[in-house]
Every structure is written in C-alpha cells, then in structure tokens.
Amino acid sequence: MRMLETSTQAGDDPKLYPGHSAKHIVLEIVTHFESLIARGEIKAGDKIATERELASTYGISRTTVREAMYELELKGLVERVRRRGTIVTDSGNRGLMSEALLSGLSREGRQIAEILDFRAAIEPAIAARAARYATEAEIRTLEEILGKMATPGPAEEHLALNTQFHEQIAIATHNVLFVDVAKEISKSLNVLMRAQLAMSSERRTQLLVEGHSEFVDAIRERDPERSFQVALKHVEDVQTQVSSSLLAKRA
C-alpha cells in the first residue's frame, strides 16, 4: 500500500476558486478525486493523505476536507479504516458497498431525521453533477415532468411526479450509484411526503412548482454551484415542512 502524495493541476485545485462557498469547494475536491481514481492515478489500496495534510494542500478547513471524504465514502470510492486512515477501495467491491449502503437506508425503523440528513448530504451533489452531465433530452424530460406538476391533480399523482423528478435528476448524472441511491431515498421519503396529501390540490401544486422549477433552470444553465445550492435549499424546505407537520400531530 502506498501513501498518496496529493497533487493537483491548475484547473483542479479548489484554492483557485476564491470566494466560493464551502459546499462548492467540497464538490470541487470530490470531483478532483473522482478524476484521479478514474484515470488510475489513485489505485485500490492507496492511502489518501490525512485531513491535516489535505487541508494544508488545499488551503481549507479540516471540516471541509472531512465532508468531501464523507461524500467519497458514500459513493463507495474510499473507506475509512481504523488506524490506517482513508483508503481507496477496490472497484470490484463498490457494488457491494453501495448495496450495503442502500440496505441501511431502507432499514425498517430508520428515523426521519436520519433520512433527511442523508438526503441533505447527497442530493445537492447529485444536482450539481446533473448540471454538468445532463443531455438535452434529459433536460426536456425534467421540463415535461415540471409541466405536469403545474397541473392540479390527485395527491398520489403529485407524489409519483415528485419521485420521478428526483430520480430523473439522478439519471442525468450518468452514474448508476446515484440513481440507486435516489430511488431508495424516494422510497423512504414517500412516507414523509404523504404529509402533504391533506393539502388542497392548488396548494400542493404551488409547492411542487416552486420547489422544482429552480432545479430545471440551474441544470439547463449548466450551473453546478447553483444546482447544488438549489438542492440544498429544497431539502432544507422539506425538513421545515416535515418538522411543522410532526409538531402539528403532537399538538
């Protein structure tokens, strides 16, 4: 096993993006490491530099580095091993890691807060990648789904459209792991989304359109940072709605 001496090319180094948010820098670091792994510059068994070393290299906080490593771990690209550090995984085992992750996500009794927290960690990254890689046909499909959302209709139909919309964004990343995770998130959140079924058709339609039109705009404009922020705000809005609904039930 060899220690990875982190090297960056001019176009990859997040230090060259002054004024960008921490979330954007996390995305840049993750994208950089994905590229290194895809090109074979980092191989299975390689040890990633420590948080302290990466923070020094990129000129950022250790917290930001930790978030980037966490996202890479969620994608099955690295694993954190006690007393060894962060290790690049064997590509042949990534499907098994993803399966274990999905199994944990759908486990019976999963707490609502955990589901929403997981969604906040992964959905912005999915949206940012969709802005980079979506085809024109995939963007048109998102627009078509949004158009259907704008039409008042049965609650179950709106729930299905919401699920279809978020899964389509994942499809636009062209990464099957993101698609699988998005489907599992949808299954888990369908229970939560039913809190909106009691709303009037008009109010539900308004929330759907307001909550998803910015996704389409940001992806159509090929703006990863805006897509990231739109997705993050969307998840936060859902968290607020769910919290309000739970409080109302307890009252």
Coordinates of C-alpha atoms in Angstrom, one line a residue:
M1 CA 0.0 0.0 0.0
R2 CA 1.4 3.4 -0.9
M3 CA 0.6 6.8 0.6
L4 CA -1.0 9.1 -1.9
E5 CA 1.0 12.3 -2.4
T6 CA -1.8 14.6 -3.3
S7 CA -1.0 16.5 -6.5
T8 CA -3.2 19.0 -8.2
Q9 CA -3.2 20.5 -11.7
A10 CA -4.1 24.2 -12.1
G11 CA -7.6 23.6 -13.2
D12 CA -8.3 21.2 -10.3
D13 CA -7.1 23.0 -7.3
P14 CA -10.0 24.5 -5.2
K15 CA -7.7 27.1 -3.9
L16 CA -8.0 28.8 -7.3
Y17 CA -11.7 29.4 -6.7
P18 CA -11.6 32.3 -4.2
G19 CA -14.9 33.5 -2.7
H20 CA -16.7 30.2 -3.4
S21 CA -18.7 28.6 -0.7
A22 CA -17.5 25.7 1.4
K23 CA -20.1 23.5 -0.3
H24 CA -18.7 24.4 -3.7
I25 CA -15.2 23.6 -2.5
V26 CA -16.4 20.2 -1.3
L27 CA -17.8 19.5 -4.7
E28 CA -14.5 20.5 -6.4
I29 CA -12.5 18.2 -4.1
V30 CA -14.8 15.3 -4.7
T31 CA -14.7 15.8 -8.5
H32 CA -10.9 16.1 -8.4
F33 CA -10.5 12.8 -6.5
E34 CA -13.1 11.1 -8.8
S35 CA -11.0 12.1 -11.7
L36 CA -7.8 10.8 -10.2
I37 CA -9.4 7.5 -9.5
A38 CA -11.0 7.3 -13.0
R39 CA -7.6 8.0 -14.6
G40 CA -5.9 5.3 -12.4
E41 CA -3.6 7.9 -10.8
I42 CA -5.0 6.6 -7.4
K43 CA -5.4 2.9 -7.2
A44 CA -7.2 0.4 -4.9
G45 CA -5.3 0.2 -1.6
D46 CA -3.7 3.6 -1.8
K47 CA -3.9 5.7 1.4
I48 CA -5.2 9.2 1.0
A49 CA -3.3 11.9 2.8
T50 CA -4.6 12.9 6.2
E51 CA -7.2 15.5 6.8
R52 CA -4.5 17.9 8.2
E53 CA -2.3 17.3 5.1
L54 CA -5.2 17.8 2.6
A55 CA -6.4 20.9 4.5
S56 CA -2.9 22.4 4.2
T57 CA -2.6 21.4 0.5
Y58 CA -5.9 23.0 -0.5
G59 CA -5.8 25.9 2.0
I60 CA -9.1 25.0 3.5
S61 CA -10.5 23.8 6.8
R62 CA -10.3 20.2 8.0
T63 CA -14.1 20.2 8.3
T64 CA -14.4 20.8 4.6
V65 CA -11.9 18.0 3.9
R66 CA -13.9 15.7 6.2
E67 CA -17.2 16.5 4.3
A68 CA -15.5 15.7 0.9
M69 CA -14.1 12.4 2.2
Y70 CA -17.5 11.5 3.6
E71 CA -19.1 12.0 0.2
L72 CA -16.5 9.9 -1.5
E73 CA -17.1 7.2 1.1
L74 CA -20.9 7.4 0.5
K75 CA -20.1 6.8 -3.2
G76 CA -18.0 3.7 -2.3
L77 CA -14.8 5.2 -3.7
V78 CA -12.9 5.3 -0.4
E79 CA -13.3 3.7 3.1
R80 CA -12.0 4.9 6.4
V81 CA -10.2 2.1 8.2
R82 CA -9.3 2.4 11.9
R83 CA -5.6 3.0 12.5
R84 CA -4.9 3.0 8.7
G85 CA -6.7 6.1 7.5
T86 CA -8.7 6.7 4.3
I87 CA -8.1 4.0 1.7
V88 CA -9.1 3.9 -2.0
T89 CA -11.5 0.9 -2.4
D90 CA -11.3 -1.9 -4.9
S91 CA -13.6 -1.1 -7.8
G92 CA -14.9 -4.6 -7.8
N93 CA -16.2 -4.2 -4.3
R94 CA -18.0 -0.9 -4.9
G95 CA -21.3 -2.5 -5.9
L96 CA -21.3 -4.4 -2.6
M97 CA -20.6 -1.3 -0.7
S98 CA -23.4 0.5 -2.5
E99 CA -25.8 -2.4 -1.7
A100 CA -24.9 -2.3 2.0
L101 CA -25.5 1.5 2.0
L102 CA -28.9 1.1 0.3
S103 CA -29.8 -1.7 2.7
G104 CA -29.0 0.6 5.6
L105 CA -31.0 3.4 4.2
S106 CA -34.2 1.4 3.7
R107 CA -33.9 -0.5 7.0
E108 CA -37.1 -0.6 8.9
G109 CA -37.4 1.9 11.7
R110 CA -35.0 4.4 10.1
Q111 CA -35.5 7.8 11.8
I112 CA -37.0 10.6 9.8
A113 CA -34.2 13.0 10.8
E114 CA -31.6 10.5 9.5
I115 CA -33.3 10.1 6.2
L116 CA -33.5 13.9 5.7
D117 CA -29.9 14.4 6.9
F118 CA -28.7 11.7 4.4
R119 CA -30.7 13.5 1.6
A120 CA -29.1 16.8 2.5
A121 CA -25.7 15.2 2.2
I122 CA -26.2 13.5 -1.2
E123 CA -28.9 15.3 -3.2
P124 CA -27.0 18.6 -3.7
A125 CA -24.1 16.6 -5.1
I126 CA -26.5 14.8 -7.4
A127 CA -28.0 18.0 -8.7
A128 CA -24.5 19.6 -9.3
R129 CA -23.4 16.6 -11.4
A130 CA -26.7 16.7 -13.3
A131 CA -25.9 20.3 -14.3
R132 CA -22.6 19.1 -15.7
Y133 CA -23.6 16.0 -17.5
A134 CA -27.4 16.2 -18.4
T135 CA -28.2 15.7 -22.1
E136 CA -30.7 18.0 -23.8
A137 CA -33.1 15.1 -23.9
E138 CA -32.8 14.6 -20.1
I139 CA -33.4 18.3 -19.5
R140 CA -36.5 18.2 -21.7
T141 CA -37.8 15.3 -19.6
L142 CA -37.3 17.3 -16.5
E143 CA -39.2 20.2 -18.1
E144 CA -42.0 17.8 -19.1
I145 CA -42.3 16.5 -15.5
L146 CA -42.4 20.0 -14.2
G147 CA -45.1 20.9 -16.6
K148 CA -47.2 18.0 -15.3
M149 CA -46.6 19.2 -11.7
A150 CA -48.1 22.6 -12.6
T151 CA -51.5 20.9 -13.3
P152 CA -53.7 20.4 -10.2
G153 CA -54.4 16.7 -9.8
P154 CA -54.8 13.8 -7.4
A155 CA -52.4 13.7 -4.5
E156 CA -51.0 10.3 -5.4
E157 CA -50.2 11.6 -8.9
H158 CA -48.3 14.5 -7.5
L159 CA -46.4 12.1 -5.2
A160 CA -45.4 10.0 -8.2
L161 CA -44.3 13.1 -10.2
N162 CA -42.1 14.2 -7.3
T163 CA -40.4 10.8 -7.2
Q164 CA -40.0 10.8 -11.0
F165 CA -38.5 14.2 -11.0
H166 CA -35.8 13.5 -8.4
E167 CA -34.9 10.1 -10.0
Q168 CA -34.6 11.8 -13.4
I169 CA -32.1 14.3 -11.9
A170 CA -30.1 11.3 -10.7
I171 CA -30.3 9.7 -14.1
A172 CA -28.8 12.9 -15.6
T173 CA -25.6 12.3 -13.6
H174 CA -24.9 9.2 -15.7
N175 CA -23.8 7.4 -12.5
V176 CA -25.8 4.3 -11.6
L177 CA -24.9 4.6 -7.9
F178 CA -26.6 7.9 -7.7
V179 CA -29.6 6.5 -9.4
D180 CA -29.8 3.6 -7.0
V181 CA -29.5 5.9 -4.0
A182 CA -32.1 8.3 -5.3
K183 CA -34.6 5.5 -5.7
E184 CA -34.0 4.4 -2.1
I185 CA -34.3 8.0 -0.9
S186 CA -37.6 8.3 -2.8
K187 CA -39.0 5.1 -1.2
S188 CA -38.1 6.3 2.3
L189 CA -39.4 9.8 1.7
N190 CA -42.7 8.8 0.2
V191 CA -43.9 8.1 3.7
L192 CA -42.9 11.7 4.7
M193 CA -44.4 13.2 1.5
R194 CA -47.8 11.8 2.4
A195 CA -48.0 14.6 5.0
Q196 CA -48.7 16.8 2.0
L197 CA -51.6 14.7 0.8
A198 CA -54.0 16.5 3.1
M199 CA -53.3 19.8 1.4
S200 CA -55.6 21.3 -1.2
S201 CA -54.7 20.4 -4.8
E202 CA -53.9 24.1 -5.6
R203 CA -51.6 24.5 -2.6
R204 CA -49.8 21.2 -3.3
T205 CA -49.3 22.2 -7.0
Q206 CA -47.9 25.6 -5.9
L207 CA -45.3 23.9 -3.6
L208 CA -44.3 21.4 -6.2
V209 CA -43.7 24.0 -8.9
E210 CA -42.0 26.5 -6.6
G211 CA -39.8 23.7 -5.2
H212 CA -38.7 22.2 -8.5
S213 CA -38.6 25.0 -11.2
E214 CA -35.2 26.3 -9.9
F215 CA -33.8 22.8 -10.3
V216 CA -34.6 22.9 -14.0
D217 CA -33.3 26.4 -14.5
A218 CA -30.0 25.7 -12.9
I219 CA -29.5 22.4 -14.7
R220 CA -30.5 24.0 -18.0
E221 CA -27.9 26.8 -17.4
R222 CA -25.2 24.1 -16.7
D223 CA -24.5 25.8 -13.4
P224 CA -23.3 23.1 -10.9
E225 CA -22.8 25.6 -8.0
R226 CA -26.3 27.0 -8.4
S227 CA -27.8 23.5 -8.7
F228 CA -26.0 22.5 -5.5
Q229 CA -27.4 25.4 -3.6
V230 CA -30.9 25.0 -5.1
A231 CA -31.0 21.3 -4.0
L232 CA -29.7 22.2 -0.5
K233 CA -32.4 24.8 -0.1
H234 CA -35.0 22.4 -1.3
V235 CA -34.0 19.8 1.2
E236 CA -34.0 22.4 4.0
D237 CA -37.5 23.5 3.0
V238 CA -38.7 19.9 3.1
Q239 CA -37.1 19.5 6.5
T240 CA -39.0 22.6 7.7
Q241 CA -42.3 21.3 6.3
V242 CA -41.9 17.8 7.8
S243 CA -40.9 19.3 11.2
S244 CA -44.0 21.5 11.2
S245 CA -46.2 18.6 10.3
L246 CA -44.8 16.5 13.1
L247 CA -45.2 19.2 15.6
A248 CA -48.8 19.7 14.5
K249 CA -49.5 16.0 15.0
R250 CA -48.1 16.1 18.5
A251 CA -50.1 19.2 19.5

